[in-house]
JSON list of C-alpha atoms in Angstrom, two decimals:
[
{"chain": "A", "resi": 1, "resn": "MET", "atom": "CA", "xyz": [0.60, 4.42, -63.64]},
{"chain": "A", "resi": 2, "resn": "MET", "atom": "CA", "xyz": [-2.51, 6.36, -63.97]},
{"chain": "A", "resi": 3, "resn": "ALA", "atom": "CA", "xyz": [-2.53, 9.12, -66.35]},
{"chain": "A", "resi": 4, "resn": "GLY", "atom": "CA", "xyz": [-2.10, 12.62, -65.08]},
{"chain": "A", "resi": 5, "resn": "THR", "atom": "CA", "xyz": [-0.27, 11.16, -61.67]},
{"chain": "A", "resi": 6, "resn": "LYS", "atom": "CA", "xyz": [3.10, 12.26, -61.15]},
{"chain": "A", "resi": 7, "resn": "PRO", "atom": "CA", "xyz": [5.60, 9.55, -60.51]},
{"chain": "A", "resi": 8, "resn": "ARG", "atom": "CA", "xyz": [7.19, 9.08, -57.01]},
{"chain": "A", "resi": 9, "resn": "THR", "atom": "CA", "xyz": [10.47, 10.17, -56.54]},
{"chain": "A", "resi": 10, "resn": "LEU", "atom": "CA", "xyz": [13.09, 8.09, -54.84]},
{"chain": "A", "resi": 11, "resn": "ARG", "atom": "CA", "xyz": [13.16, 10.04, -51.65]},
{"chain": "A", "resi": 12, "resn": "GLN", "atom": "CA", "xyz": [9.51, 9.21, -51.33]},
{"chain": "A", "resi": 13, "resn": "LEU", "atom": "CA", "xyz": [9.88, 5.69, -51.76]},
{"chain": "A", "resi": 14, "resn": "LEU", "atom": "CA", "xyz": [12.59, 5.34, -49.49]},
{"chain": "A", "resi": 15, "resn": "GLY", "atom": "CA", "xyz": [10.88, 7.32, -47.02]},
{"chain": "A", "resi": 16, "resn": "LEU", "atom": "CA", "xyz": [7.95, 4.89, -47.48]},
{"chain": "A", "resi": 17, "resn": "LEU", "atom": "CA", "xyz": [10.19, 1.95, -47.16]},
{"chain": "A", "resi": 18, "resn": "ALA", "atom": "CA", "xyz": [11.73, 3.35, -43.94]},
{"chain": "A", "resi": 19, "resn": "LEU", "atom": "CA", "xyz": [8.05, 3.81, -42.60]},
{"chain": "A", "resi": 20, "resn": "VAL", "atom": "CA", "xyz": [6.96, 0.28, -43.54]},
{"chain": "A", "resi": 21, "resn": "LEU", "atom": "CA", "xyz": [10.18, -1.41, -41.99]},
{"chain": "A", "resi": 22, "resn": "LEU", "atom": "CA", "xyz": [10.41, 0.70, -39.05]},
{"chain": "A", "resi": 23, "resn": "LEU", "atom": "CA", "xyz": [6.24, 0.32, -38.04]},
{"chain": "A", "resi": 24, "resn": "PRO", "atom": "CA", "xyz": [6.43, -3.32, -36.85]},
{"chain": "A", "resi": 25, "resn": "VAL", "atom": "CA", "xyz": [9.42, -2.48, -34.70]},
{"chain": "A", "resi": 26, "resn": "LEU", "atom": "CA", "xyz": [7.63, 0.87, -33.24]},
{"chain": "A", "resi": 27, "resn": "LEU", "atom": "CA", "xyz": [4.72, -1.30, -32.48]},
{"chain": "A", "resi": 28, "resn": "LEU", "atom": "CA", "xyz": [6.97, -4.22, -30.96]},
{"chain": "A", "resi": 29, "resn": "ALA", "atom": "CA", "xyz": [8.91, -1.82, -28.65]},
{"chain": "A", "resi": 30, "resn": "GLY", "atom": "CA", "xyz": [5.58, -0.54, -27.10]},
{"chain": "A", "resi": 31, "resn": "MET", "atom": "CA", "xyz": [3.79, -3.64, -26.65]},
{"chain": "A", "resi": 32, "resn": "LEU", "atom": "CA", "xyz": [7.28, -4.68, -24.67]},
{"chain": "A", "resi": 33, "resn": "GLY", "atom": "CA", "xyz": [6.94, -1.46, -22.93]},
{"chain": "A", "resi": 34, "resn": "LEU", "atom": "CA", "xyz": [3.90, -1.96, -21.72]},
{"chain": "A", "resi": 35, "resn": "GLN", "atom": "CA", "xyz": [4.39, -5.36, -20.49]},
{"chain": "A", "resi": 36, "resn": "GLN", "atom": "CA", "xyz": [7.42, -4.36, -18.56]},
{"chain": "A", "resi": 37, "resn": "VAL", "atom": "CA", "xyz": [4.70, -1.58, -17.22]},
{"chain": "A", "resi": 38, "resn": "GLU", "atom": "CA", "xyz": [2.46, -4.14, -16.25]},
{"chain": "A", "resi": 39, "resn": "ALA", "atom": "CA", "xyz": [5.00, -6.44, -14.66]},
{"chain": "A", "resi": 40, "resn": "ALA", "atom": "CA", "xyz": [6.53, -3.58, -12.36]},
{"chain": "A", "resi": 41, "resn": "ARG", "atom": "CA", "xyz": [3.01, -2.55, -11.21]},
{"chain": "A", "resi": 42, "resn": "GLY", "atom": "CA", "xyz": [2.33, -6.41, -10.36]},
{"chain": "A", "resi": 43, "resn": "GLN", "atom": "CA", "xyz": [5.58, -6.22, -8.11]},
{"chain": "A", "resi": 44, "resn": "LEU", "atom": "CA", "xyz": [5.17, -2.95, -6.55]},
{"chain": "A", "resi": 45, "resn": "GLU", "atom": "CA", "xyz": [1.46, -4.23, -5.69]},
{"chain": "A", "resi": 46, "resn": "ALA", "atom": "CA", "xyz": [2.46, -7.49, -4.37]},
{"chain": "A", "resi": 47, "resn": "GLU", "atom": "CA", "xyz": [5.11, -5.71, -2.18]},
{"chain": "A", "resi": 48, "resn": "ALA", "atom": "CA", "xyz": [2.81, -3.08, -0.90]},
{"chain": "A", "resi": 49, "resn": "LEU", "atom": "CA", "xyz": [0.44, -6.40, 0.05]},
{"chain": "A", "resi": 50, "resn": "ARG", "atom": "CA", "xyz": [3.35, -7.86, 1.73]},
{"chain": "A", "resi": 51, "resn": "ASP", "atom": "CA", "xyz": [4.52, -4.85, 3.59]},
{"chain": "A", "resi": 52, "resn": "ALA", "atom": "CA", "xyz": [0.43, -3.91, 4.54]},
{"chain": "A", "resi": 53, "resn": "ARG", "atom": "CA", "xyz": [0.52, -7.46, 6.07]},
{"chain": "A", "resi": 54, "resn": "ALA", "atom": "CA", "xyz": [3.66, -7.31, 7.67]},
{"chain": "A", "resi": 55, "resn": "VAL", "atom": "CA", "xyz": [2.24, -4.19, 9.57]},
{"chain": "A", "resi": 56, "resn": "LEU", "atom": "CA", "xyz": [-1.14, -5.52, 10.61]},
{"chain": "A", "resi": 57, "resn": "ALA", "atom": "CA", "xyz": [1.09, -8.75, 11.93]},
{"chain": "A", "resi": 58, "resn": "ARG", "atom": "CA", "xyz": [2.86, -6.33, 14.27]},
{"chain": "A", "resi": 59, "resn": "LEU", "atom": "CA", "xyz": [0.03, -4.41, 15.26]},
{"chain": "A", "resi": 60, "resn": "ASP", "atom": "CA", "xyz": [-1.78, -7.44, 16.17]},
{"chain": "A", "resi": 61, "resn": "GLN", "atom": "CA", "xyz": [1.02, -8.77, 18.19]},
{"chain": "A", "resi": 62, "resn": "HIS", "atom": "CA", "xyz": [0.99, -5.02, 19.96]},
{"chain": "A", "resi": 63, "resn": "LEU", "atom": "CA", "xyz": [-2.63, -5.01, 20.46]},
{"chain": "A", "resi": 64, "resn": "ALA", "atom": "CA", "xyz": [-2.53, -8.74, 21.85]},
{"chain": "A", "resi": 65, "resn": "GLU", "atom": "CA", "xyz": [0.24, -8.01, 24.10]},
{"chain": "A", "resi": 66, "resn": "GLY", "atom": "CA", "xyz": [-1.51, -4.90, 25.57]},
{"chain": "A", "resi": 67, "resn": "ARG", "atom": "CA", "xyz": [-5.01, -6.80, 26.10]},
{"chain": "A", "resi": 68, "resn": "ALA", "atom": "CA", "xyz": [-2.73, -9.52, 27.89]},
{"chain": "A", "resi": 69, "resn": "GLN", "atom": "CA", "xyz": [-1.52, -6.75, 30.16]},
{"chain": "A", "resi": 70, "resn": "LEU", "atom": "CA", "xyz": [-4.85, -5.03, 30.71]},
{"chain": "A", "resi": 71, "resn": "ARG", "atom": "CA", "xyz": [-6.12, -8.78, 31.79]},
{"chain": "A", "resi": 72, "resn": "ARG", "atom": "CA", "xyz": [-3.01, -9.21, 34.04]},
{"chain": "A", "resi": 73, "resn": "ALA", "atom": "CA", "xyz": [-4.03, -5.81, 35.77]},
{"chain": "A", "resi": 74, "resn": "ALA", "atom": "CA", "xyz": [-7.60, -6.42, 35.88]},
{"chain": "A", "resi": 75, "resn": "GLY", "atom": "CA", "xyz": [-6.75, -9.71, 37.81]},
{"chain": "A", "resi": 76, "resn": "GLY", "atom": "CA", "xyz": [-4.85, -8.40, 40.62]},
{"chain": "A", "resi": 77, "resn": "PRO", "atom": "CA", "xyz": [-5.45, -6.92, 44.11]},
{"chain": "A", "resi": 78, "resn": "ASP", "atom": "CA", "xyz": [-4.69, -3.04, 42.99]},
{"chain": "A", "resi": 79, "resn": "ALA", "atom": "CA", "xyz": [-6.25, -3.16, 39.33]},
{"chain": "A", "resi": 80, "resn": "ALA", "atom": "CA", "xyz": [-5.62, 0.77, 39.12]},
{"chain": "A", "resi": 81, "resn": "ALA", "atom": "CA", "xyz": [-2.52, 0.88, 40.02]},
{"chain": "A", "resi": 82, "resn": "ALA", "atom": "CA", "xyz": [-1.36, -2.26, 37.50]},
{"chain": "A", "resi": 83, "resn": "LEU", "atom": "CA", "xyz": [-3.02, -0.88, 34.73]},
{"chain": "A", "resi": 84, "resn": "ARG", "atom": "CA", "xyz": [-1.12, 2.50, 35.14]},
{"chain": "A", "resi": 85, "resn": "ALA", "atom": "CA", "xyz": [2.33, 0.39, 35.27]},
{"chain": "A", "resi": 86, "resn": "ALA", "atom": "CA", "xyz": [1.12, -1.78, 32.46]},
{"chain": "A", "resi": 87, "resn": "THR", "atom": "CA", "xyz": [0.23, 1.26, 29.94]},
{"chain": "A", "resi": 88, "resn": "GLY", "atom": "CA", "xyz": [1.66, 4.35, 31.31]},
{"chain": "A", "resi": 89, "resn": "LEU", "atom": "CA", "xyz": [-1.77, 5.83, 31.12]},
{"chain": "A", "resi": 90, "resn": "HIS", "atom": "CA", "xyz": [-4.03, 7.65, 33.36]},
{"chain": "A", "resi": 91, "resn": "THR", "atom": "CA", "xyz": [-7.64, 6.06, 33.35]},
{"chain": "A", "resi": 92, "resn": "SER", "atom": "CA", "xyz": [-10.84, 6.43, 34.77]},
{"chain": "A", "resi": 93, "resn": "LEU", "atom": "CA", "xyz": [-13.79, 3.54, 34.85]},
{"chain": "A", "resi": 94, "resn": "LEU", "atom": "CA", "xyz": [-17.24, 4.74, 34.93]},
{"chain": "A", "resi": 95, "resn": "ASP", "atom": "CA", "xyz": [-20.44, 2.81, 35.15]},
{"chain": "A", "resi": 96, "resn": "ALA", "atom": "CA", "xyz": [-23.24, 3.33, 32.87]},
{"chain": "A", "resi": 97, "resn": "GLU", "atom": "CA", "xyz": [-24.76, 6.37, 35.04]},
{"chain": "A", "resi": 98, "resn": "GLY", "atom": "CA", "xyz": [-21.20, 7.91, 35.15]},
{"chain": "A", "resi": 99, "resn": "ARG", "atom": "CA", "xyz": [-20.23, 7.25, 38.80]},
{"chain": "A", "resi": 100, "resn": "LEU", "atom": "CA", "xyz": [-16.43, 6.62, 39.19]},
{"chain": "A", "resi": 101, "resn": "LEU", "atom": "CA", "xyz": [-15.95, 2.76, 39.74]},
{"chain": "A", "resi": 102, "resn": "ALA", "atom": "CA", "xyz": [-12.08, 3.10, 39.39]},
{"chain": "A", "resi": 103, "resn": "ASP", "atom": "CA", "xyz": [-9.33, 6.02, 38.80]},
{"chain": "A", "resi": 104, "resn": "THR", "atom": "CA", "xyz": [-5.49, 5.19, 38.20]},
{"chain": "A", "resi": 105, "resn": "ARG", "atom": "CA", "xyz": [-4.41, 8.93, 39.00]},
{"chain": "A", "resi": 106, "resn": "PRO", "atom": "CA", "xyz": [-3.31, 9.30, 42.49]},
{"chain": "A", "resi": 107, "resn": "PRO", "atom": "CA", "xyz": [-5.19, 11.03, 44.86]},
{"chain": "A", "resi": 108, "resn": "PRO", "atom": "CA", "xyz": [-4.67, 14.64, 45.05]}
]
């Protein structure tokens, strides 16, 4: 011991020993916690990507079905009525100058 320094008490020494023993356990627990958070984040990202792809696939299918209905409607003799029946929408088809070419609304 150095001259002029007070010797440590048993309580101080035991507290220091507990801290030295507990510090690695706390660090390990923190590292394991971070690994679990990263694993959960990766799983959530994978689920979100899978869900987004499923939504896009359904949307693509819906759009393809709509496109097929519109093509069938456009090829028929009464394209306006077929378009209205296929989509349930009233549609007006105009040329570049704004002249009405076809209209699915019934005449007034």
